[in-house]
PDB file of C-alpha atoms in Angstrom:
ATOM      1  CA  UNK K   1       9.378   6.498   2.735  1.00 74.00           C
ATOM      2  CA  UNK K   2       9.198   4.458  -0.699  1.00 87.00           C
ATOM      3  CA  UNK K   3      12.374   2.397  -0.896  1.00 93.00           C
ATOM      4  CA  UNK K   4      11.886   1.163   2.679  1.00 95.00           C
ATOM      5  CA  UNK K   5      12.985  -2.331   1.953  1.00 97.00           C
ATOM      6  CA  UNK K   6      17.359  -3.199   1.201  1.00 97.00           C
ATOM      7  CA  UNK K   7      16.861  -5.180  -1.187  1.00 98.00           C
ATOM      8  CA  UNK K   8      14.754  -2.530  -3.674  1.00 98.00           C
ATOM      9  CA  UNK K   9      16.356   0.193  -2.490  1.00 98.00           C
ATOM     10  CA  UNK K  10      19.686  -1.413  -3.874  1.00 98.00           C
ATOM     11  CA  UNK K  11      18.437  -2.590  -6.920  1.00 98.00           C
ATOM     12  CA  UNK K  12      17.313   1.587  -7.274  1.00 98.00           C
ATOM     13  CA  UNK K  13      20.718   2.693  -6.444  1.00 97.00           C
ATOM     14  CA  UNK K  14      22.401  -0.237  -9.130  1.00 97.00           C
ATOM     15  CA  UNK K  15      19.871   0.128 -11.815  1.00 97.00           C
ATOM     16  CA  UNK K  16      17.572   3.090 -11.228  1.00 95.00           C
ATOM     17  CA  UNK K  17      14.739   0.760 -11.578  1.00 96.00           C
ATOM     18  CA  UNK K  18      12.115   2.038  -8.652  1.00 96.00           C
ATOM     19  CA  UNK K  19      10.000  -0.989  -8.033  1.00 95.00           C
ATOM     20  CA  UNK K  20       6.801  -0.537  -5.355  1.00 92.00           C
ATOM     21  CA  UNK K  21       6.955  -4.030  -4.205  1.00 94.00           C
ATOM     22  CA  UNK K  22       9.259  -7.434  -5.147  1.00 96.00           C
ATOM     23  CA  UNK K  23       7.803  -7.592  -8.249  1.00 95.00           C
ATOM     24  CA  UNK K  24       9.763 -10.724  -9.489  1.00 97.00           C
ATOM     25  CA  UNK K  25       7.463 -12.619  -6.756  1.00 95.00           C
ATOM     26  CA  UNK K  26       4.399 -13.108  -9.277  1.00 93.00           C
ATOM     27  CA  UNK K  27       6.125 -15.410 -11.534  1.00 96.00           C
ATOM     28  CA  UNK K  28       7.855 -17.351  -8.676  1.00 96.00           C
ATOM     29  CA  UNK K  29       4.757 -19.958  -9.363  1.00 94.00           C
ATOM     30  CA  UNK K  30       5.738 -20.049 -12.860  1.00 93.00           C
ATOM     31  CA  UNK K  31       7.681 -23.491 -14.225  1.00 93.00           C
ATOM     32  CA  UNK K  32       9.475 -22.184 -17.065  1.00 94.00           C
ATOM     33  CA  UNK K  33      13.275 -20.291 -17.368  1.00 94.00           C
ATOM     34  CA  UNK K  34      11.892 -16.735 -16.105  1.00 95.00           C
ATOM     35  CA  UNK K  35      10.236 -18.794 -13.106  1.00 96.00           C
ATOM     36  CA  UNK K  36      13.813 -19.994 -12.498  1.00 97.00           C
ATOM     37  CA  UNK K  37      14.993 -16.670 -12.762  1.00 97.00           C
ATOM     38  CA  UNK K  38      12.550 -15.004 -10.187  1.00 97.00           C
ATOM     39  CA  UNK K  39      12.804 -18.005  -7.419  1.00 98.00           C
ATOM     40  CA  UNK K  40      16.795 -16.865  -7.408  1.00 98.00           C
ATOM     41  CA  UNK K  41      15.837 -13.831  -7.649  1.00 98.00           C
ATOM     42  CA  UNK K  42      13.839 -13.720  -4.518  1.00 98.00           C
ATOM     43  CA  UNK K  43      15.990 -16.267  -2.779  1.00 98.00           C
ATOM     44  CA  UNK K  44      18.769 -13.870  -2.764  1.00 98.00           C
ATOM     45  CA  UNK K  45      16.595 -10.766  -2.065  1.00 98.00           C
ATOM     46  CA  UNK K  46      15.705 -12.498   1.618  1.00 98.00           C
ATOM     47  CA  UNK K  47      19.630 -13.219   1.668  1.00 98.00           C
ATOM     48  CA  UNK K  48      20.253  -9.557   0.978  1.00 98.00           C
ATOM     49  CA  UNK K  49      17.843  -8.425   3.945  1.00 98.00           C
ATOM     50  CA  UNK K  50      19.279 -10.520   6.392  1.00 98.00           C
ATOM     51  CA  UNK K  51      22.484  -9.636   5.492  1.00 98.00           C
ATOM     52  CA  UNK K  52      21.634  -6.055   6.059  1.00 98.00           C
ATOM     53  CA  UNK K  53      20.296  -6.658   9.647  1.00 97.00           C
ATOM     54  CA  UNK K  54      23.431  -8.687  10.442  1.00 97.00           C
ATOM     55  CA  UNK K  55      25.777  -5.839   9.319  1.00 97.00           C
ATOM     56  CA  UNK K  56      23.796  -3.324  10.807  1.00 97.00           C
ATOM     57  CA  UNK K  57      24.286  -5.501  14.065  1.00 97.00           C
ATOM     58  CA  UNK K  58      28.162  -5.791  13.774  1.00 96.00           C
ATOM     59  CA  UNK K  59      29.039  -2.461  12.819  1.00 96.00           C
ATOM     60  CA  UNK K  60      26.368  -1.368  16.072  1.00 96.00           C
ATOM     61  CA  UNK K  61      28.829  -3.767  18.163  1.00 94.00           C
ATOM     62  CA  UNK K  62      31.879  -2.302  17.166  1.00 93.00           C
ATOM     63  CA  UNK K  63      30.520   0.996  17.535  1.00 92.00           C
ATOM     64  CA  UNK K  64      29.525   0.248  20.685  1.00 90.00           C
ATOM     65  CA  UNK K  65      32.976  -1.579  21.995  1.00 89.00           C
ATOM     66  CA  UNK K  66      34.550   1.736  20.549  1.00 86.00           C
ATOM     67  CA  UNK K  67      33.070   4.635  22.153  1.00 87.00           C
ATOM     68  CA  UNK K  68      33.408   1.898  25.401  1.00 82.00           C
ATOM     69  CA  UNK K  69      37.586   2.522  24.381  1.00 80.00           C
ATOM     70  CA  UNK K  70      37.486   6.133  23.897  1.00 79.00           C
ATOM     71  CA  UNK K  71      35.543   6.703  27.011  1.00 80.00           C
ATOM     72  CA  UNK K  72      38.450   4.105  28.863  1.00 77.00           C
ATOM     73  CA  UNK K  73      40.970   6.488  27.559  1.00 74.00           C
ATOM     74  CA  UNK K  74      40.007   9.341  29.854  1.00 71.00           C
ATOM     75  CA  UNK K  75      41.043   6.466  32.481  1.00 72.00           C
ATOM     76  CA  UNK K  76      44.386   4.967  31.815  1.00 71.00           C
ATOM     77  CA  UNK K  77      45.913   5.147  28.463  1.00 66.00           C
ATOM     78  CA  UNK K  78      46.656   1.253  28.391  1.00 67.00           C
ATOM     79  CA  UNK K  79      42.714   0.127  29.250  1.00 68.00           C
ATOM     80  CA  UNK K  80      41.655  -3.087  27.312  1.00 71.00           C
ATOM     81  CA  UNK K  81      38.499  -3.207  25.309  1.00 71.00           C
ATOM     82  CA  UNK K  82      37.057  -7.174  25.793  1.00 78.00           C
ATOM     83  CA  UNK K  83      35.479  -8.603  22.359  1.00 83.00           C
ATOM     84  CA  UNK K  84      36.673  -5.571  20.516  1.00 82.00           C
ATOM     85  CA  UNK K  85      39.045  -7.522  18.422  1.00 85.00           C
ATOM     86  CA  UNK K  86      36.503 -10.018  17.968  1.00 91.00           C
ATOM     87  CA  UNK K  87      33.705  -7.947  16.758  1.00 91.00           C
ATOM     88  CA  UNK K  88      35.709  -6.084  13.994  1.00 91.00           C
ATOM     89  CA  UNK K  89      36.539  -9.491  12.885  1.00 94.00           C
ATOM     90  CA  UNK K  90      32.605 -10.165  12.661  1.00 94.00           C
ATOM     91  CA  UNK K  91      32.307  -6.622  11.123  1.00 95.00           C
ATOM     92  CA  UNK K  92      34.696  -6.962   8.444  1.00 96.00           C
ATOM     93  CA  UNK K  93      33.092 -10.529   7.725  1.00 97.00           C
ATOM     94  CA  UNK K  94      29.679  -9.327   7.848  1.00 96.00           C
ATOM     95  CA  UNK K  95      30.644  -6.708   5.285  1.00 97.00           C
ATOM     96  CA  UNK K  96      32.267  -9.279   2.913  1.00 97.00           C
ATOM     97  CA  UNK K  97      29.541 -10.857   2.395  1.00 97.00           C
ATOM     98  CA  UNK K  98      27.276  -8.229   2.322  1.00 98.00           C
ATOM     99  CA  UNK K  99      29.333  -6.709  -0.784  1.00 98.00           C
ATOM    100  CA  UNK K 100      29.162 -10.239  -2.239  1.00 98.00           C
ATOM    101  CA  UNK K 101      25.399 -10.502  -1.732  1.00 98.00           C
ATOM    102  CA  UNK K 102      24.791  -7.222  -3.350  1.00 98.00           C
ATOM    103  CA  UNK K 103      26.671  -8.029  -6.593  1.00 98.00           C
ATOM    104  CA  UNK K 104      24.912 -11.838  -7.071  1.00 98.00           C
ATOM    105  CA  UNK K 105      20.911  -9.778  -5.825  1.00 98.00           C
ATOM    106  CA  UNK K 106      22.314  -7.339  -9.300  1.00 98.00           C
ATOM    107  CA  UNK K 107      23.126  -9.713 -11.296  1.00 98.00           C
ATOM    108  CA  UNK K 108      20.108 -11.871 -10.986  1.00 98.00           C
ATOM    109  CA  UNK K 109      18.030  -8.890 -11.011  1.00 98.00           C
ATOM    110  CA  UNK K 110      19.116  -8.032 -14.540  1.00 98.00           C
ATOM    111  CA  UNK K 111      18.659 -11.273 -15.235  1.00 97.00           C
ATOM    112  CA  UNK K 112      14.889 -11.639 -14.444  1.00 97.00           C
ATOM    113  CA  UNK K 113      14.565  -7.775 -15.785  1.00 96.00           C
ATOM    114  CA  UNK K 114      16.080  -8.815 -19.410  1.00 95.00           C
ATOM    115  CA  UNK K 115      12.945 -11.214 -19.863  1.00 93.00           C
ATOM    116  CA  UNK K 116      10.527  -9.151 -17.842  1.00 90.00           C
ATOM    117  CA  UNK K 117       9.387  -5.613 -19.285  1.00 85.00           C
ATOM    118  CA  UNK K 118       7.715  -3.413 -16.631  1.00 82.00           C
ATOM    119  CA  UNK K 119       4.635  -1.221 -17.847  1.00 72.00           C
ATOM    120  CA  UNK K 120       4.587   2.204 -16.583  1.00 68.00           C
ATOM    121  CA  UNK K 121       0.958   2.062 -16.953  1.00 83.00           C
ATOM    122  CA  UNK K 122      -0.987   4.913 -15.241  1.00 92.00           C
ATOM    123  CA  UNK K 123       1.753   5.286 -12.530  1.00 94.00           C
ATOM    124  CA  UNK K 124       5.545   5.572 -12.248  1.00 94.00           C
ATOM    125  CA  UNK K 125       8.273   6.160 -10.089  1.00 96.00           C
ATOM    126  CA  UNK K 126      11.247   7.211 -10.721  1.00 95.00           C
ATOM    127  CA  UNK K 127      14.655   8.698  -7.991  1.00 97.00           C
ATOM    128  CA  UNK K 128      14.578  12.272  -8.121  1.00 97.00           C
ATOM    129  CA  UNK K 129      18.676  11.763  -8.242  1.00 96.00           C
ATOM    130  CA  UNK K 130      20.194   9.473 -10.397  1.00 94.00           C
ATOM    131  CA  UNK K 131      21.805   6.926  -8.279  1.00 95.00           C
ATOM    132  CA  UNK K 132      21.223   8.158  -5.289  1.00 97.00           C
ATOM    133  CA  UNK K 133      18.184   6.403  -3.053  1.00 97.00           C
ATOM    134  CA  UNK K 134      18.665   8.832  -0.359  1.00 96.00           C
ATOM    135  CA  UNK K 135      17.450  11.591  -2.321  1.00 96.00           C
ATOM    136  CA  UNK K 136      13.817  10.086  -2.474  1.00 97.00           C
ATOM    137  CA  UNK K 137      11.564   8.867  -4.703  1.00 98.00           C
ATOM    138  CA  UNK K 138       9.064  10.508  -6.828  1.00 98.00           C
ATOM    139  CA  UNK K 139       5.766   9.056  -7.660  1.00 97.00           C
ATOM    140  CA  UNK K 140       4.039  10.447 -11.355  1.00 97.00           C
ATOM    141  CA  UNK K 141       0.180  10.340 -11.978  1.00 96.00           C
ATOM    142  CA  UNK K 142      -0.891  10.813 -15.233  1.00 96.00           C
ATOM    143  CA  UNK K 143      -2.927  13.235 -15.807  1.00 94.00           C
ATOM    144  CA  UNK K 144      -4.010  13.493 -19.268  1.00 91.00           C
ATOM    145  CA  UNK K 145      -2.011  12.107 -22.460  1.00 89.00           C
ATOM    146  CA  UNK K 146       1.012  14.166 -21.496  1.00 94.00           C
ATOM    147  CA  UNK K 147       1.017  15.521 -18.869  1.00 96.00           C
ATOM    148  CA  UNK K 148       1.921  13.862 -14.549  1.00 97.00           C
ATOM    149  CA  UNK K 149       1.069  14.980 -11.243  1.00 97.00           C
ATOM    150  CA  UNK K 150       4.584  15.042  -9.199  1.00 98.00           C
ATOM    151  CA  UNK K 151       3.717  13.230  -5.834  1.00 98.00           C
ATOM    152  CA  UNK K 152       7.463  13.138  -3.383  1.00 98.00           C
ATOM    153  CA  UNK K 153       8.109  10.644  -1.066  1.00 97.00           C
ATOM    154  CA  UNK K 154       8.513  11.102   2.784  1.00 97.00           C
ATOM    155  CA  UNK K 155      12.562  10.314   1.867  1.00 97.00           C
ATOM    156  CA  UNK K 156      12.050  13.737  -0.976  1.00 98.00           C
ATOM    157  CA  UNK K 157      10.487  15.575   1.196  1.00 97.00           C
ATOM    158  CA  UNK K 158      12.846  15.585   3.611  1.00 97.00           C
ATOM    159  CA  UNK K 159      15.686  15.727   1.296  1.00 97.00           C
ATOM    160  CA  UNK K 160      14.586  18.809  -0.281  1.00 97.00           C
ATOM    161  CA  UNK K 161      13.054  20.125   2.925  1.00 96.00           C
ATOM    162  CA  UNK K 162       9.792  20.491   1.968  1.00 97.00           C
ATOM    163  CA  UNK K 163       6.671  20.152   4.248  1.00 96.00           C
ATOM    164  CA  UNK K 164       4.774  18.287   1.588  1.00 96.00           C
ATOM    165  CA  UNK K 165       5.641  14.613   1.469  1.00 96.00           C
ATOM    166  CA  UNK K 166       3.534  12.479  -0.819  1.00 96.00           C
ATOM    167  CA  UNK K 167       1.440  15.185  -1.364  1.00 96.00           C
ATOM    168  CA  UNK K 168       1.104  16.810  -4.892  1.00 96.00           C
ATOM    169  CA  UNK K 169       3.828  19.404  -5.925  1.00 97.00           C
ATOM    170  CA  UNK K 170       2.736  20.396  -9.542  1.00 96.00           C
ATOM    171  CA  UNK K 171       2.624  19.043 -12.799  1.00 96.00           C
ATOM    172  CA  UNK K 172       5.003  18.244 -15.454  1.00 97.00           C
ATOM    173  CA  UNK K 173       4.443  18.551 -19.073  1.00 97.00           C
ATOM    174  CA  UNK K 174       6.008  16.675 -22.099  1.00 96.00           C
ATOM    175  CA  UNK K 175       6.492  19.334 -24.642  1.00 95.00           C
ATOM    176  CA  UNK K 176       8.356  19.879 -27.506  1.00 94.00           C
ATOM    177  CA  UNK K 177      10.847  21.902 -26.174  1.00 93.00           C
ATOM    178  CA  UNK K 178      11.566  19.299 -23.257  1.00 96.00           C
ATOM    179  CA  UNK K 179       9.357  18.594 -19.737  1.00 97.00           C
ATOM    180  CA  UNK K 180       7.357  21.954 -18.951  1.00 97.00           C
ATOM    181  CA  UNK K 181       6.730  21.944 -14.492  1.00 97.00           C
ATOM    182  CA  UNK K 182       3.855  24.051 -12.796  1.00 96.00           C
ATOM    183  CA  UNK K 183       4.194  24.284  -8.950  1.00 96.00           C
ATOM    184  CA  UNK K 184       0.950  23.900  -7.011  1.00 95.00           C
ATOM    185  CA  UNK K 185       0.012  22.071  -4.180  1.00 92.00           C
ATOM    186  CA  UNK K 186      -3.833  21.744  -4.973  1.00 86.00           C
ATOM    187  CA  UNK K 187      -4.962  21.015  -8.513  1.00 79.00           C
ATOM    188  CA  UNK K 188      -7.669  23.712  -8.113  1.00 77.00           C
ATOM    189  CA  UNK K 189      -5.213  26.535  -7.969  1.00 71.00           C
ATOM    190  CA  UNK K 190      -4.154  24.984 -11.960  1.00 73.00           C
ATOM    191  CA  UNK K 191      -7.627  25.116 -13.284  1.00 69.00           C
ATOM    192  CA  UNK K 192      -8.772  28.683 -11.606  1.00 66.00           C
ATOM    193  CA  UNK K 193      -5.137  30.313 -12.395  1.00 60.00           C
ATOM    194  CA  UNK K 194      -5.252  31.961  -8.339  1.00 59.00           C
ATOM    195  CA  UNK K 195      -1.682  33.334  -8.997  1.00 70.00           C
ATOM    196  CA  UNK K 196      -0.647  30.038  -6.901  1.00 84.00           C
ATOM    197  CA  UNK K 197       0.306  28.090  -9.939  1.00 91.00           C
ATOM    198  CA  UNK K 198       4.099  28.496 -10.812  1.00 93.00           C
ATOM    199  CA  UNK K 199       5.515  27.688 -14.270  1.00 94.00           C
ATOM    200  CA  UNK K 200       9.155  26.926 -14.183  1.00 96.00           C
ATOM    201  CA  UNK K 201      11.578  26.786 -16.466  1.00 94.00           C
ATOM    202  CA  UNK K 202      11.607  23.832 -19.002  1.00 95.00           C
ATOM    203  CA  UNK K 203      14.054  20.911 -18.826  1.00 96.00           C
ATOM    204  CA  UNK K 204      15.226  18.125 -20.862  1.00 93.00           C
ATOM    205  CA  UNK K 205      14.047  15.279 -18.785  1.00 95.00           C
ATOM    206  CA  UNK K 206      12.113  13.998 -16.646  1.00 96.00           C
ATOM    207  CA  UNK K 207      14.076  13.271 -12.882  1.00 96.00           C
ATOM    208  CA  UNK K 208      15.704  17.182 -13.671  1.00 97.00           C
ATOM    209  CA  UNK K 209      11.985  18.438 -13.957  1.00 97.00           C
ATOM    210  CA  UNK K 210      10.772  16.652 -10.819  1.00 98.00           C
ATOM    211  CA  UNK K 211      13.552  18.461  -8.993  1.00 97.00           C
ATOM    212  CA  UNK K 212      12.634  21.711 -10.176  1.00 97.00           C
ATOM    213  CA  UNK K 213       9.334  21.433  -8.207  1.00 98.00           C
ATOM    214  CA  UNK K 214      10.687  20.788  -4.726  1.00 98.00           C
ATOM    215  CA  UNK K 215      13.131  23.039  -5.234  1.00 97.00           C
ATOM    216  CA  UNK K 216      10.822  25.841  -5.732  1.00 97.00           C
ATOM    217  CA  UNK K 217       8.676  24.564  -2.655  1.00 97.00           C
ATOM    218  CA  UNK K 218      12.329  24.616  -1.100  1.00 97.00           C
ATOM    219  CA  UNK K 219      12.820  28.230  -1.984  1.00 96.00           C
ATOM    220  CA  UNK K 220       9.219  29.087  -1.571  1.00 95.00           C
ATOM    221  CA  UNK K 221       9.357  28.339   2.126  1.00 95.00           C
ATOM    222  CA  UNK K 222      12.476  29.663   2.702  1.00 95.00           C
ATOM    223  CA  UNK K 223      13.723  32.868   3.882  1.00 94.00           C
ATOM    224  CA  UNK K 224      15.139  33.888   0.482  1.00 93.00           C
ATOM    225  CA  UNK K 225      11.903  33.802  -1.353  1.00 94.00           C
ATOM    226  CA  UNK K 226      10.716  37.245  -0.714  1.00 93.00           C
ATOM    227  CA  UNK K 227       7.334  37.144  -2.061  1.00 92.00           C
ATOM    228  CA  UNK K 228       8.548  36.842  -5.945  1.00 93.00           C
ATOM    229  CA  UNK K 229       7.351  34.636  -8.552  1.00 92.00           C
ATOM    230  CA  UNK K 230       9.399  32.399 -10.786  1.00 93.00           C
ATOM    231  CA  UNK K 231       9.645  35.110 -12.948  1.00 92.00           C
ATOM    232  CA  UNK K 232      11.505  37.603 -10.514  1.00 94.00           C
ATOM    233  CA  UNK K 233      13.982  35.291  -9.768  1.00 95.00           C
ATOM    234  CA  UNK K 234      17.817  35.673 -10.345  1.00 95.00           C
ATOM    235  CA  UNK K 235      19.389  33.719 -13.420  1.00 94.00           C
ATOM    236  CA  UNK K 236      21.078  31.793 -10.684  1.00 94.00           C
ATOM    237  CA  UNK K 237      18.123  30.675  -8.808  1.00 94.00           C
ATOM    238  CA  UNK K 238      16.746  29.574 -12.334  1.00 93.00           C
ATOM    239  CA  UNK K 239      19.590  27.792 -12.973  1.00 93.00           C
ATOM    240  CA  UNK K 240      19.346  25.822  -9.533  1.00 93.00           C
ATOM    241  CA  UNK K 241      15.741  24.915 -10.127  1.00 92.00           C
ATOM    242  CA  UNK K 242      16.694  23.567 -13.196  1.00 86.00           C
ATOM    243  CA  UNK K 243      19.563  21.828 -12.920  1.00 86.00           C
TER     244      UNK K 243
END
């Protein structure tokens, strides 16, 4: 799974940024204002991941105490739960300043990211929902000038219940017309044209065209594929791949 660690994986949900690692650590050395910046920066990152644990470790506790209550209930109606009260307390704390945690890691984040640019170079990642970590994360490898190998994470995989996490799932195309996608799971099947390269339907950018892939590979190994092509399937099901 890509966005593994809270405090990325929040920054991804805020700001759709995907980072691979805590970036903002390479100019911690630094002694200027974006040094500054990034020493915050990763200051309240660690603050953020504890805070996590600890929150994880309250709610756990109450969720313990409370299936403790509604198993004492089948006993006598009046049964007292001991530390219940307490941990809720230490819950509802915990997720106070969690919340407040989250909004400072944000807003030095943007900080840092207003006077740090972040080169896509020959690799880039990108959620293949908007907003939405849990949906996964999709790697691109360029290819040539235009065109990306689609590479899902573990998290994508599963999401779109695929048996293909980071594995290859096609290529995407910048065209005129929008992002072009060809399904294939080997990039010998593009260059020998084995009737096991797909083309699907064009879309207008780039996290839409990602989906299409793994939803074909979703529909591909699904009961509802029937054998067809991309071509034989129902203005609905093109629809779905491409929205």
């Amino acid at each position: 799974m890509f966005l593994t660690d809270p405090a990325l994986r929040r920054i991804a949900a805020d700001t759709n940024d995907v980072l691979p690692e805590h970036l903002w650590r390479h100019d911690t050395a630094t002694l200027d204002p974006i040094g500054d910046l990034a020493r915050v920066l990763h200051k309240t990152a660690r603050d953020f991941a504890e805070s996590t644990a600890a929150l994880d470790s309250a709610l756990a506790r109450v969720g313990e105490l409370a299936d403790r209550a509604r198993r004492g209930l089948a006993v006598r109606a009046d049964q007292h739960v001991a530390g219940y009260d307490q941990a809720l307390t230490s819950a509802l704390i915990a997720r106070e300043r969690h919340v407040a945690l989250g909004t400072a890691l944000i807003a030095c984040y943007r900080a840092w990211r207003n006077h740090r640019s972040l080169g896509d170079g020959d690799e880039r990642h990108l959620l293949l929902q908007r907003s939405d970590p849990s949906r996964g994360v999709a790697t691109l490898r360029l290819k040539d000038q235009r065109t990306w190998l689609v590479v899902p994470d573990a998290e994508a995989a599963a999401a779109f219940g695929i048996p293909y996490p980071d594995r290859v799932v096609g290529e995407v195309t910048e065209t005129d017309q929008g992002w072009a996608p060809t399904a294939y799971t080997d990039p010998k099947h593009r260059q020998i044209r084995s009737g096991m390269a797909y083309p699907l339907p064009v879309c207008d950018d780039l996290a839409p065209v990602c989906r299409s892939l793994l939803r074909w590979w979703q529909l591909r190994h699904s009961d509802a594929w029937h054998s067809r092509t991309p071509a034989q399937l129902t203005p609905a099901e093109l629809a779905y791949l491409a929205s």
